[in-house]
PDB file of C-alpha atoms in Angstrom:
ATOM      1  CA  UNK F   1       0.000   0.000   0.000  1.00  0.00           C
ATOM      2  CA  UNK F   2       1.517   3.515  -1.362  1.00  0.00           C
ATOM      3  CA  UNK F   3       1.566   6.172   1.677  1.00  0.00           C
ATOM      4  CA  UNK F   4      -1.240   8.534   1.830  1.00  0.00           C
ATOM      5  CA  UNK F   5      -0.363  12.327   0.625  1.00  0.00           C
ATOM      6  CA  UNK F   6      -0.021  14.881   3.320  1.00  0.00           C
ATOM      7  CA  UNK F   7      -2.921  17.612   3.867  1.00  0.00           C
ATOM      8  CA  UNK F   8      -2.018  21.081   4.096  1.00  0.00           C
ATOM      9  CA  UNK F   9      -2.625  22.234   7.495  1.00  0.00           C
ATOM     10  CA  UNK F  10      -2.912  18.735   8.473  1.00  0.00           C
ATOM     11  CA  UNK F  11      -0.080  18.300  11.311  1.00  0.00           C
ATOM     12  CA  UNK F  12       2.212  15.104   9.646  1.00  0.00           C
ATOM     13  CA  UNK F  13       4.481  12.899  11.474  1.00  0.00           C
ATOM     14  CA  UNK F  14       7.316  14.585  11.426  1.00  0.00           C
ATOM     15  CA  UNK F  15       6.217  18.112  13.249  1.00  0.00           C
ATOM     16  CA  UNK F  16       5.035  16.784  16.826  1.00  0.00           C
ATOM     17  CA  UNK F  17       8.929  15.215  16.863  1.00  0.00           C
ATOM     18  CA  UNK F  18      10.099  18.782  15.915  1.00  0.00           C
ATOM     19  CA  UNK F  19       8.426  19.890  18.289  1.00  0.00           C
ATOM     20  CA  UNK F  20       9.425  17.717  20.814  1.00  0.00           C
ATOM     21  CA  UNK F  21      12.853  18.033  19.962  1.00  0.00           C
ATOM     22  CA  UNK F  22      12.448  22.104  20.267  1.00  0.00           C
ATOM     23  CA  UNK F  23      10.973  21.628  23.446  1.00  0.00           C
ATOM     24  CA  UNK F  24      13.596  19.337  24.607  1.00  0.00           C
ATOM     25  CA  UNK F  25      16.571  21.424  23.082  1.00  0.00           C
ATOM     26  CA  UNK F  26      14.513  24.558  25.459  1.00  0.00           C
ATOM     27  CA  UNK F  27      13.989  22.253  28.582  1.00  0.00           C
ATOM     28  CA  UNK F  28      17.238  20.649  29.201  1.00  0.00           C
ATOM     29  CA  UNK F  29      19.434  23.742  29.820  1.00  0.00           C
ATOM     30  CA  UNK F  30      16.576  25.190  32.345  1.00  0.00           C
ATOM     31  CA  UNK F  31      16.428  21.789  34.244  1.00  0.00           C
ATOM     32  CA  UNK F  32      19.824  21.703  34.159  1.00  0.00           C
ATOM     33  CA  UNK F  33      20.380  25.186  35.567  1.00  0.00           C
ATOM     34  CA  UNK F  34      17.620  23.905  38.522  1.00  0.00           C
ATOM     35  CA  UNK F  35      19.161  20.778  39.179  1.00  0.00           C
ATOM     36  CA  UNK F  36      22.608  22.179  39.646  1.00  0.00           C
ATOM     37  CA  UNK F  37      20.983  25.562  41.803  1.00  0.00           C
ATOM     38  CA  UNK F  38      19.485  22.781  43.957  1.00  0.00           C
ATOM     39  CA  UNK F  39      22.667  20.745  44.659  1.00  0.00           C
ATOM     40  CA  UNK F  40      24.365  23.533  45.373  1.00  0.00           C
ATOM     41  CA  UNK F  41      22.350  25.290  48.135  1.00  0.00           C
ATOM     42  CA  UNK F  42      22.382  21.244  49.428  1.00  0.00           C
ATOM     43  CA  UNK F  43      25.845  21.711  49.336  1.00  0.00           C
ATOM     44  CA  UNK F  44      25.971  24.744  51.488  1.00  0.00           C
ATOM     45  CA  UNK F  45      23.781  23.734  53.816  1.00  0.00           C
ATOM     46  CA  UNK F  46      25.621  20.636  54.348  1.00  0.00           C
ATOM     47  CA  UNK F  47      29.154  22.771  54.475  1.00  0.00           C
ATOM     48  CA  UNK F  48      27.568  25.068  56.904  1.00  0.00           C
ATOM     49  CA  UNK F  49      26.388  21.866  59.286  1.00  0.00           C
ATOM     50  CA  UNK F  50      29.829  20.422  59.625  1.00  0.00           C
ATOM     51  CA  UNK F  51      30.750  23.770  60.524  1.00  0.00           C
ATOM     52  CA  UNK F  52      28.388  23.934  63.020  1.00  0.00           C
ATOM     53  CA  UNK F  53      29.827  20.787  64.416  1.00  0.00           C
ATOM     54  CA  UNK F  54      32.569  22.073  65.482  1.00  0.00           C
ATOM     55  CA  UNK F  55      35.523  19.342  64.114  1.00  0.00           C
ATOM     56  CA  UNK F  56      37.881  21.930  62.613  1.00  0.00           C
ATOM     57  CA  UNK F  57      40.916  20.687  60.966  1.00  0.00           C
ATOM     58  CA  UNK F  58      43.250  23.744  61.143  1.00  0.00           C
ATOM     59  CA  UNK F  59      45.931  22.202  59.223  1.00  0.00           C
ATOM     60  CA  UNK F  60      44.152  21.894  56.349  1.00  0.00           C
ATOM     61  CA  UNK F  61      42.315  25.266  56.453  1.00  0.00           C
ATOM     62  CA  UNK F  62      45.995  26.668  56.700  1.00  0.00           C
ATOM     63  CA  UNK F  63      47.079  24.625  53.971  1.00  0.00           C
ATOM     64  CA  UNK F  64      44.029  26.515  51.628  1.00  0.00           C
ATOM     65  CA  UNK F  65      44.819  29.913  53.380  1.00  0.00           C
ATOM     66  CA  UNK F  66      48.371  29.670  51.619  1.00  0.00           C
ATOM     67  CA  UNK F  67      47.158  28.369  48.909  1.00  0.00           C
ATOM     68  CA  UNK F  68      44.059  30.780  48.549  1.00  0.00           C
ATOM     69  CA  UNK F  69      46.127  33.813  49.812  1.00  0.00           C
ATOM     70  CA  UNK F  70      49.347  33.993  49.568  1.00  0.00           C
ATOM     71  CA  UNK F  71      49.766  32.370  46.200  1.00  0.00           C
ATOM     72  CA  UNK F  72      47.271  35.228  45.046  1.00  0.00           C
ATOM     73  CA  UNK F  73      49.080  38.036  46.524  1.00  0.00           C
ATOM     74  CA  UNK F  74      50.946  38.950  43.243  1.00  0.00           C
ATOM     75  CA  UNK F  75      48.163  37.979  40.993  1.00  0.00           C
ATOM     76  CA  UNK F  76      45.904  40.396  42.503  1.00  0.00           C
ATOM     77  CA  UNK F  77      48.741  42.815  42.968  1.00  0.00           C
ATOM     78  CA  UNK F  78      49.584  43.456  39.504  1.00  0.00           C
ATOM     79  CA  UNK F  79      45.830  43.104  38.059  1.00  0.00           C
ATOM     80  CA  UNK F  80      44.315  45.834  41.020  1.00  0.00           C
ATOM     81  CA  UNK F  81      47.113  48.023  40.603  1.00  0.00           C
ATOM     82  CA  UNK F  82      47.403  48.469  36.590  1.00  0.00           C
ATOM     83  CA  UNK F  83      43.389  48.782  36.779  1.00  0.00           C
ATOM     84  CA  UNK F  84      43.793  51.572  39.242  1.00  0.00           C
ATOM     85  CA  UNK F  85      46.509  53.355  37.081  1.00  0.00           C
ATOM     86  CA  UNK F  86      44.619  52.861  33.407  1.00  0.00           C
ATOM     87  CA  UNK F  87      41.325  54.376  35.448  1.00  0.00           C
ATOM     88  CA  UNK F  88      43.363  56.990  36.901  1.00  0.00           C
ATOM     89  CA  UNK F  89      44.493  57.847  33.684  1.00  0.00           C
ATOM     90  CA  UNK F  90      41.636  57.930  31.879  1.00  0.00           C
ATOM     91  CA  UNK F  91      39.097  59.557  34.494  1.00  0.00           C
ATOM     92  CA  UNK F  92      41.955  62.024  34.611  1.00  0.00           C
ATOM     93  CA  UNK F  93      42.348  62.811  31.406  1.00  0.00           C
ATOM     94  CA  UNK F  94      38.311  63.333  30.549  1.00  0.00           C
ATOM     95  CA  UNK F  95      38.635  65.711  33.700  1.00  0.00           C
ATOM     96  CA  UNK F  96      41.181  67.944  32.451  1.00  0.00           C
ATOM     97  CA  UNK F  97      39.358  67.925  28.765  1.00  0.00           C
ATOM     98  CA  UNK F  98      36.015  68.952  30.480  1.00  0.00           C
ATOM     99  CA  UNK F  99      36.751  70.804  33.446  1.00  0.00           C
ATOM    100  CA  UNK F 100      40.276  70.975  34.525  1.00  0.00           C
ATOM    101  CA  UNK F 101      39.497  70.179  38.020  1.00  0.00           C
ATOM    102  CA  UNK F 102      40.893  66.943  39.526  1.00  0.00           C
ATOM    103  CA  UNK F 103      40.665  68.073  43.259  1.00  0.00           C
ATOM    104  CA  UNK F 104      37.829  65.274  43.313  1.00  0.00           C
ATOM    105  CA  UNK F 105      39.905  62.267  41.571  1.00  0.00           C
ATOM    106  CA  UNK F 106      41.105  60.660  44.581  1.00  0.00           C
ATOM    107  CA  UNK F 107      37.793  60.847  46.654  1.00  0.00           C
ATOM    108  CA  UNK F 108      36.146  59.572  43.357  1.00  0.00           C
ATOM    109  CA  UNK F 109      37.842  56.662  42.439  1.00  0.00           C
ATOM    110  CA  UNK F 110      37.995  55.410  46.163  1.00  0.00           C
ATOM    111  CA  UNK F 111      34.427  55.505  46.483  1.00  0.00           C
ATOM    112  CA  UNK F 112      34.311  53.710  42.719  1.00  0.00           C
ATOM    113  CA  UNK F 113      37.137  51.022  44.055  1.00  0.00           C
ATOM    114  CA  UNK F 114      34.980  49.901  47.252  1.00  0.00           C
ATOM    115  CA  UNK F 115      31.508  50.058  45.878  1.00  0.00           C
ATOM    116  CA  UNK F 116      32.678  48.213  42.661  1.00  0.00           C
ATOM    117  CA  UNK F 117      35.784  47.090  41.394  1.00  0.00           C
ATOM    118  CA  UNK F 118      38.270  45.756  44.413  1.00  0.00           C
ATOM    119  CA  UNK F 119      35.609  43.053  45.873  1.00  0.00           C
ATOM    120  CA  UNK F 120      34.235  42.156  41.925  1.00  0.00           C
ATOM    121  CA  UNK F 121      37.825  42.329  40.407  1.00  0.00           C
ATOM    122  CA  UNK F 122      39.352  40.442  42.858  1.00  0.00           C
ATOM    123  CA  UNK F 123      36.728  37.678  43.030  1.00  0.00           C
ATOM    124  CA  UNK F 124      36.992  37.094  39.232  1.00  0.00           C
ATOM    125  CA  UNK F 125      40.454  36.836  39.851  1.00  0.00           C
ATOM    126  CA  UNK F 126      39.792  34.342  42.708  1.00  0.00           C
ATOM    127  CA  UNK F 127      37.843  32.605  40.654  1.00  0.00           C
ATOM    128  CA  UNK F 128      39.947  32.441  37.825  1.00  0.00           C
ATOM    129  CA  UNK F 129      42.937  31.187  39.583  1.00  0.00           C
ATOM    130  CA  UNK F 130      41.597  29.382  42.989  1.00  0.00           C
ATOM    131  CA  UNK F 131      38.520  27.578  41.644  1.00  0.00           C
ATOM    132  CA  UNK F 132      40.392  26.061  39.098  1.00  0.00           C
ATOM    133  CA  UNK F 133      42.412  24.576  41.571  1.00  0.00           C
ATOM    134  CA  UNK F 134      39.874  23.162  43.552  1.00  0.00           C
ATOM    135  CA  UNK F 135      38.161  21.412  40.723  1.00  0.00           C
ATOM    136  CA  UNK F 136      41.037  19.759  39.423  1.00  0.00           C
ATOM    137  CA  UNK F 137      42.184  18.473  42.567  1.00  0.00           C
ATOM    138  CA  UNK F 138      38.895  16.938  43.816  1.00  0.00           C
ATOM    139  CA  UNK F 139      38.263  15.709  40.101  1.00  0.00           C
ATOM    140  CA  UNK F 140      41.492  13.718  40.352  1.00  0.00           C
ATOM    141  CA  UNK F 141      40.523  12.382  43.684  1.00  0.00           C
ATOM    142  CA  UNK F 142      37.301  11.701  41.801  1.00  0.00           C
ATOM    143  CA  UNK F 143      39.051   9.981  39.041  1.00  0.00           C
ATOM    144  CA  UNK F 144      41.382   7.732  41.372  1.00  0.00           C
ATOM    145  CA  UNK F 145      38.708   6.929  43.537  1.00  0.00           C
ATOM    146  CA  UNK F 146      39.812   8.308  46.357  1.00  0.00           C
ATOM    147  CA  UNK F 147      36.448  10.309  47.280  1.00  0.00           C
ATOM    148  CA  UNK F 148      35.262   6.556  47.512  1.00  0.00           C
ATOM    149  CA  UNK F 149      37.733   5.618  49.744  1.00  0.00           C
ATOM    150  CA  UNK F 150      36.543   8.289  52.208  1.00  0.00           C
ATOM    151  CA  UNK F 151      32.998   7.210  52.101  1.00  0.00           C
ATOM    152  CA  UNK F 152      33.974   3.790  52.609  1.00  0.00           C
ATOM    153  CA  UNK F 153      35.816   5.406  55.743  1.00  0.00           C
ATOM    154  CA  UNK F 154      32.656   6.993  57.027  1.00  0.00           C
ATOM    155  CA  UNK F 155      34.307  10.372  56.180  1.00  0.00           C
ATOM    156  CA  UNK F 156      31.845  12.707  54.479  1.00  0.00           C
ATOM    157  CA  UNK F 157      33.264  14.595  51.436  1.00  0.00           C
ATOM    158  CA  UNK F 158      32.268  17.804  52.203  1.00  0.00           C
ATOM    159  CA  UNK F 159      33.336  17.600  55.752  1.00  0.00           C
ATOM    160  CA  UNK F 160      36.993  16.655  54.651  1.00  0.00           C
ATOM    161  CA  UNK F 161      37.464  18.434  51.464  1.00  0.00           C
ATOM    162  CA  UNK F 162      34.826  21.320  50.925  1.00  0.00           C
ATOM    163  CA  UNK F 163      34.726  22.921  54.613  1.00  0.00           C
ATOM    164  CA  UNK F 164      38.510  23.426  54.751  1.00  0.00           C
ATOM    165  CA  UNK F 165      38.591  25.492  51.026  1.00  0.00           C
ATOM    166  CA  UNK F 166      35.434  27.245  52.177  1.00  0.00           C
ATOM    167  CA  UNK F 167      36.871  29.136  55.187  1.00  0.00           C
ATOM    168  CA  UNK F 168      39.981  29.326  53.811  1.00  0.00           C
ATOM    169  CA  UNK F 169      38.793  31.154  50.794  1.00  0.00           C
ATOM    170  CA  UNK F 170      35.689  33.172  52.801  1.00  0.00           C
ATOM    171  CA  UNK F 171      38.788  34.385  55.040  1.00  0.00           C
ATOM    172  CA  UNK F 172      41.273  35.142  52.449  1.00  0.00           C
ATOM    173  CA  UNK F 173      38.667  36.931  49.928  1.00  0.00           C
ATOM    174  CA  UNK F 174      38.300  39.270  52.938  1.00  0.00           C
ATOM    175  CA  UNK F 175      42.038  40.042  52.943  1.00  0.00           C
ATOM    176  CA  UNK F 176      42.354  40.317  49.749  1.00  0.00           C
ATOM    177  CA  UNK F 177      39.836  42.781  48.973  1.00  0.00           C
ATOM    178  CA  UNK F 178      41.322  44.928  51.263  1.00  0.00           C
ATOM    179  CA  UNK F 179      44.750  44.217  49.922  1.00  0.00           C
ATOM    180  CA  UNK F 180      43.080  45.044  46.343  1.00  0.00           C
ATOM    181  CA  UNK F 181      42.136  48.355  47.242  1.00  0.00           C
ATOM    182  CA  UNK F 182      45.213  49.761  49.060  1.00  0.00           C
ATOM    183  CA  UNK F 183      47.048  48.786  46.182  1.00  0.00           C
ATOM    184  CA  UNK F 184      44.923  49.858  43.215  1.00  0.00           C
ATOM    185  CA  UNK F 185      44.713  53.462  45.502  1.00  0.00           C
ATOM    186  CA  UNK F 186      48.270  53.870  45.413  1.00  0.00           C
ATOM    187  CA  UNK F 187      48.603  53.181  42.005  1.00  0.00           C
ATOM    188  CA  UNK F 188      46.150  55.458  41.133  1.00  0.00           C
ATOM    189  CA  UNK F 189      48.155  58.159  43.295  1.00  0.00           C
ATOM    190  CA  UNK F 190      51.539  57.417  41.762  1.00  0.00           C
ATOM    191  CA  UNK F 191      49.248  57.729  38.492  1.00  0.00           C
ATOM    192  CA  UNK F 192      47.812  61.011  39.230  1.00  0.00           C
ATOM    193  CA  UNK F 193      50.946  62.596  40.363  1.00  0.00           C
ATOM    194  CA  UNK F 194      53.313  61.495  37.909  1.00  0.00           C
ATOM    195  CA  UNK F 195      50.550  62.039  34.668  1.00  0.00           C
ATOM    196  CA  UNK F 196      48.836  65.426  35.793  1.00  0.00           C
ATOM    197  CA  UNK F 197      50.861  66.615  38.775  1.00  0.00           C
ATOM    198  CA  UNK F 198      48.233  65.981  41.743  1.00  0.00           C
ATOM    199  CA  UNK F 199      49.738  66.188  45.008  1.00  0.00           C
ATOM    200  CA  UNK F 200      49.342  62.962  46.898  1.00  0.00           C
ATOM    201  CA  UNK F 201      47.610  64.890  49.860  1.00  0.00           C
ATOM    202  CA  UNK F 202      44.994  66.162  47.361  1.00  0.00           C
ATOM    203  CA  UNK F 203      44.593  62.494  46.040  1.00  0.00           C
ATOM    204  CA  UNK F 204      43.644  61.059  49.277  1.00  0.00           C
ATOM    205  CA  UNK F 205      40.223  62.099  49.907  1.00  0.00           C
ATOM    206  CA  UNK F 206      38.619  60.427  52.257  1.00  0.00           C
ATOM    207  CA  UNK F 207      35.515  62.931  52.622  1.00  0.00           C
ATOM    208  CA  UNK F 208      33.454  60.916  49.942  1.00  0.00           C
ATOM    209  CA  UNK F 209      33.566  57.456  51.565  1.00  0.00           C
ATOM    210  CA  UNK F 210      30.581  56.197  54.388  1.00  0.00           C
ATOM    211  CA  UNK F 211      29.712  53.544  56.260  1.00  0.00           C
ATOM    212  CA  UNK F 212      27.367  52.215  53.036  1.00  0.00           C
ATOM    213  CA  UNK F 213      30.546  51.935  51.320  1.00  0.00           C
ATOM    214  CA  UNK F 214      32.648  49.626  53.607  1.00  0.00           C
ATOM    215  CA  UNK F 215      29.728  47.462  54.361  1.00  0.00           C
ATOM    216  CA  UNK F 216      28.906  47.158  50.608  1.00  0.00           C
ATOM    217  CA  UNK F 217      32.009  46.282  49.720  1.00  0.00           C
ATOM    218  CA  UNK F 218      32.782  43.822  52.690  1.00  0.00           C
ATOM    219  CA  UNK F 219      29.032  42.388  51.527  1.00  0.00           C
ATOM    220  CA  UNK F 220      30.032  41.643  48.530  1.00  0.00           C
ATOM    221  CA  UNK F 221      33.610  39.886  49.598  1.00  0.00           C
ATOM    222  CA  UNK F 222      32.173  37.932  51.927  1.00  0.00           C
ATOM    223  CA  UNK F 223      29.055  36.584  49.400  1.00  0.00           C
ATOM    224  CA  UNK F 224      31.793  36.188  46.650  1.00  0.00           C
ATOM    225  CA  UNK F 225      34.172  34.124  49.009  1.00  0.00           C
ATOM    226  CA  UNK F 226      31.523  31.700  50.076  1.00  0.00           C
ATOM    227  CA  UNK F 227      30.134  31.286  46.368  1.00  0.00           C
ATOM    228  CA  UNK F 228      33.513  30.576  45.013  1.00  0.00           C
ATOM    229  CA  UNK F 229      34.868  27.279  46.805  1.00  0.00           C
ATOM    230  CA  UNK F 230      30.971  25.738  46.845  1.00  0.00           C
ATOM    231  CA  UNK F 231      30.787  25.927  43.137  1.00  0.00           C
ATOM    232  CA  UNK F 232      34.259  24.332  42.420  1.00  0.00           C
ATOM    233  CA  UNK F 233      34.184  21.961  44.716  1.00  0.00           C
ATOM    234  CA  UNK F 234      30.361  20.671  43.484  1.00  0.00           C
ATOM    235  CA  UNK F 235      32.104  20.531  39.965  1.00  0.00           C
ATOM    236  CA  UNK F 236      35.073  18.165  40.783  1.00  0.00           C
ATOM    237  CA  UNK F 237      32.697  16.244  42.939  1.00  0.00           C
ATOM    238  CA  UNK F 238      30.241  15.083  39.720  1.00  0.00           C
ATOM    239  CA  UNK F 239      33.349  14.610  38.035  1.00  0.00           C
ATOM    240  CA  UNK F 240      32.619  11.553  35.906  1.00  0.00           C
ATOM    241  CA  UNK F 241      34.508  10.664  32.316  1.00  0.00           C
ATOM    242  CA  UNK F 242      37.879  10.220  33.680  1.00  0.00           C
ATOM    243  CA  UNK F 243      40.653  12.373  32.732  1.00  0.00           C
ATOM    244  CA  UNK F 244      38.664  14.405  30.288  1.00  0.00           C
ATOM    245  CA  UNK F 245      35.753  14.997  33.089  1.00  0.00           C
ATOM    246  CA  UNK F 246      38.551  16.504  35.175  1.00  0.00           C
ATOM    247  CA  UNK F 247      38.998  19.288  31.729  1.00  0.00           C
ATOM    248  CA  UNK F 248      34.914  19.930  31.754  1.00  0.00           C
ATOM    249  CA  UNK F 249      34.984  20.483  35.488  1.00  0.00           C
ATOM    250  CA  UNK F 250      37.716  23.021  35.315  1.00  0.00           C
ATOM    251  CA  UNK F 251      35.592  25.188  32.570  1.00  0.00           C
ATOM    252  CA  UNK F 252      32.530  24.946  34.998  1.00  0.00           C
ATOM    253  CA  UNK F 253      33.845  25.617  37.807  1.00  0.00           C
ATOM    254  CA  UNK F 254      35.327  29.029  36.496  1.00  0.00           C
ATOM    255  CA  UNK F 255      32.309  29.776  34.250  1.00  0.00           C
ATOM    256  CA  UNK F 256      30.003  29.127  36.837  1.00  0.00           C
ATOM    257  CA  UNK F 257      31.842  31.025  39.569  1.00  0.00           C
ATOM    258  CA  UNK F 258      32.745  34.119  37.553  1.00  0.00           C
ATOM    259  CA  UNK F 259      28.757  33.921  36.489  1.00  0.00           C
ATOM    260  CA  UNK F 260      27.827  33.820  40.306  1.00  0.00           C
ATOM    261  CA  UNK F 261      29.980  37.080  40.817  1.00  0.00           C
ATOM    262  CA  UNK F 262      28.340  38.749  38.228  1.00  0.00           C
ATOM    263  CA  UNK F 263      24.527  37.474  39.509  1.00  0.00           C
ATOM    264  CA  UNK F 264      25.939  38.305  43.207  1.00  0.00           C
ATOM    265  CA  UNK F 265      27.629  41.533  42.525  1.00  0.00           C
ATOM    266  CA  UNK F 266      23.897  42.976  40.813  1.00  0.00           C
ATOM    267  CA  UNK F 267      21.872  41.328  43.919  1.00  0.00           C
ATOM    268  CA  UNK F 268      24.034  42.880  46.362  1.00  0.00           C
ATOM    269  CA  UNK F 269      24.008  45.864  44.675  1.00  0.00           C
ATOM    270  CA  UNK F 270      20.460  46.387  43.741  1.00  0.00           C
ATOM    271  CA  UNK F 271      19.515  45.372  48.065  1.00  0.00           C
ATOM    272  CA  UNK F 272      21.993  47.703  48.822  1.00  0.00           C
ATOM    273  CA  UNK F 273      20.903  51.351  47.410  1.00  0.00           C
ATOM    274  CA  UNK F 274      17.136  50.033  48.125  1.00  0.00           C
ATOM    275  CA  UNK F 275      18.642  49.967  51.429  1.00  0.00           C
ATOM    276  CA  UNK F 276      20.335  53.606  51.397  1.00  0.00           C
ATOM    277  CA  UNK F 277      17.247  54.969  49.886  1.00  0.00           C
ATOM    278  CA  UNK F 278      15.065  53.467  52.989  1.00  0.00           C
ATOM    279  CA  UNK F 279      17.513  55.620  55.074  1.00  0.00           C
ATOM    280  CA  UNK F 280      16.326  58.816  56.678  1.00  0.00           C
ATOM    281  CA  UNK F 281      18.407  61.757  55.122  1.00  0.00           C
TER     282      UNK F 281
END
């Protein structure tokens, strides 16, 4: 028996699979994006209960404070501080072209560096460098079975290897914030001296700078510090693939991070000038 024609209008065989297939292709990246929310608040909560317990292993958070900290010290160094002198320059320069006036530079650009750039910068950096790190080496233990080897040991995962990285790097994301803004400031003075001539006692203006400011920017460090280490470590944990899983981790774990500082840095943001505006004058 021949097939029968198609109708026009009619739907044929084909279209409910496109549509399927459409739907499908739409679905999977939104369940996806749910599933992985959803393991990852587990994930905190979990981090946050064997914290609560009370069984801290110092030499190991030490261990991740070096590794966290001090082995971003220069990193963050040299990224903060030619920021501070290329926005130095350039805020400079449109000053002189519009008004002349850079008696307001200093106070300026450390408001700018607090609200903005020193926590955000430095967490991409963090993130960048740190969460990397984290993936790779709990997606080897992953690999060589050695997560297993802990269960088998009655030793949670998260107690041993995720609480450890997550103070270490909620700590040291602190610090380094901090760090991130002294030294972006005093490139930015060395900047405005050298380029336009600003006397250093001019630059430092501290007259612009409130309370909002340092808890903003301390807000956003310490959201950006927890965020971090829970989304690398949940993407060497569901490692799977061998050798090449331990590669896809590594890109989640720093495109997921850096997208959390981004989602984190508007939230904060946004709460915080409803906040100020709630304020009585």
């Amino acid at each position: 028996m021949s097939a029968s024609p198609d109708i026009p209008g009619r739907p044929t065989g084909r279209e409910p699979s496109n549509f399927r297939e459409f739907l499908s292709a739409l679905g999977e990246p939104i369940l996806y994006l749910t599933r992985t929310f959803r393991e990852l608040i587990e994930m905190f909560g979990l981090t946050l209960y064997y914290m609560a317990r009370g069984r801290t292993r110092w030499r190991a958070i030490f261990e991740q404070l070096h590794e966290v900290g001090n082995r971003s010290v220069i990193f963050v160094a040299v990224t903060l501080g030619f920021l501070g002198m290329i926005l130095i320059y350039q805020a400079g320069y449109q000053a002189e072209q519009i008004t002349g006036d850079l008696q307001l530079l200093g106070g300026l650009f450390l408001q700018l560096l607090l609200r903005e750039f020193a926590p955000t910068i430095t967490a991409m950096m963090i993130a960048t460098r740190v969460a990397t790190g984290m993936a790779a080496q709990i997606g080897s233990m992953v690999v060589t079975e050695q997560v297993d080897a802990l269960q088998m040991c009655a030793a949670p995962p998260v107690d041993y290897l995720v609480v450890p990285r997550f103070i270490a790097t909620t700590i040291m994301m602190i610090v380094l914030t901090i760090f991130a803004v002294l030294v972006s400031y005093s490139a930015g003075a060395l900047t405005a001296l050298f380029s336009f001539g600003l006397n250093v006692r001019t630059f430092i203006d501290l007259s612009f700078i409130g309370w909002f400011d340092l808890i903003l920017c301390l807000s956003k460090a310490l959201a950006y510090g927890m965020a971090v280490p829970i989304i690398a470590c949940h993407a060497g944990l569901n490692v799977s693939g061998g050798s090449e899983g331990v590669g896809r981790a590594t890109t989640n774990a720093v495109v997921n991070a850096s997208l959390a500082v981004v989602i984190l840095d508007f939230i904060i943001t946004s709460l915080g000038y409803v906040a100020l505006s709630l304020l009585p004058s």
